[in-house]
Coordinates of C-alpha atoms in Angstrom, one line a residue:
M1 CA -10.1 8.7 -7.0
P2 CA -9.4 5.4 -8.7
R3 CA -11.1 4.7 -12.0
Q4 CA -13.1 1.6 -12.7
M5 CA -11.1 -1.7 -12.8
P6 CA -10.0 -2.6 -16.3
K7 CA -11.9 -5.4 -18.0
K8 CA -10.2 -8.7 -18.1
N9 CA -8.6 -9.9 -21.4
L10 CA -8.0 -6.3 -22.6
K11 CA -4.5 -5.5 -23.8
I12 CA -2.9 -3.0 -21.5
T13 CA -0.2 -0.9 -22.8
K14 CA 2.9 -0.9 -20.5
G15 CA 3.4 2.4 -18.8
E16 CA -0.1 3.6 -19.5
P17 CA -2.3 4.5 -16.5
E18 CA -4.8 1.9 -15.6
L19 CA -6.6 3.0 -12.4
Y20 CA -5.2 6.5 -11.8
D21 CA -4.6 9.5 -13.9
E22 CA -0.9 9.2 -13.9
K23 CA 1.7 6.5 -14.6
K24 CA 3.3 4.5 -11.8
K25 CA 7.0 4.7 -11.3
P26 CA 9.2 2.0 -9.8
L27 CA 9.9 2.3 -6.1
N28 CA 12.3 0.1 -4.1
I29 CA 11.7 -0.5 -0.4
A30 CA 13.6 -2.7 2.0
M31 CA 11.7 -5.0 4.3
T32 CA 12.5 -8.0 6.5
P33 CA 11.4 -11.3 5.0
T34 CA 8.7 -11.5 7.7
G35 CA 7.3 -8.1 6.8
A36 CA 7.4 -8.8 3.1
K37 CA 5.5 -12.1 3.7
M38 CA 2.9 -10.3 5.8
L39 CA 2.5 -7.6 3.1
D40 CA 2.1 -10.4 0.4
D41 CA -0.5 -12.1 2.6
L42 CA -2.5 -8.9 3.2
A43 CA -2.4 -8.1 -0.5
K44 CA -3.5 -11.6 -1.5
N45 CA -6.4 -11.6 1.0
M46 CA -7.6 -8.3 -0.4
G47 CA -7.2 -9.5 -4.0
L48 CA -4.6 -6.9 -4.7
T49 CA -0.9 -6.8 -5.7
R50 CA 1.7 -5.6 -3.2
S51 CA 2.1 -2.4 -5.3
E52 CA -1.7 -1.7 -5.4
L53 CA -2.0 -2.3 -1.6
V54 CA 0.8 0.2 -0.9
E55 CA -0.7 2.7 -3.4
R56 CA -4.1 2.5 -1.7
I57 CA -2.6 3.0 1.7
A58 CA -0.6 6.0 0.6
R59 CA -3.6 7.5 -1.1
G60 CA -5.7 7.0 2.1
I61 CA -8.1 4.6 0.3
I62 CA -7.1 2.0 2.9
P63 CA -6.8 4.0 6.1
L64 CA -4.1 3.2 8.7
Q65 CA -5.5 2.8 12.2
T66 CA -3.8 2.1 15.5
N67 CA -6.0 0.5 18.1
S68 CA -3.2 -0.1 20.6
P69 CA -3.0 2.4 23.6
E70 CA 0.8 1.8 23.5
T71 CA 1.2 3.6 20.1
D72 CA 0.9 7.2 19.2
D73 CA -0.8 8.7 16.1
L74 CA 2.1 7.6 13.9
G75 CA 2.1 4.1 15.1
K76 CA 5.3 4.4 17.1
S77 CA 5.4 2.6 20.4
E78 CA 6.0 4.7 23.5
E79 CA 9.5 3.2 23.7
Q80 CA 10.3 4.2 20.1
S81 CA 9.0 7.7 20.7
K82 CA 11.2 8.1 23.8
L83 CA 14.3 6.9 21.8
S84 CA 13.7 9.3 18.9
S85 CA 13.2 12.2 21.4
A86 CA 16.5 11.6 23.2

């Protein structure tokens, strides 16, 4: 569970945990420019950094939902599922 947000104007020591009980480590992911822009826009609209948005999704704080009948529980389209099954 995340801790309280740190107060503004406090000096934060690099590498020290801020919201969670462990340090974050660098992680590189590859995305298309469109996907990266969409991620940036989502994070900005939520008042988060890209990193914090991905962190919260991974921790289940921000749940993933699929509302489309064309996708399975993992968000794959029926076509993608057929291709991966072949």
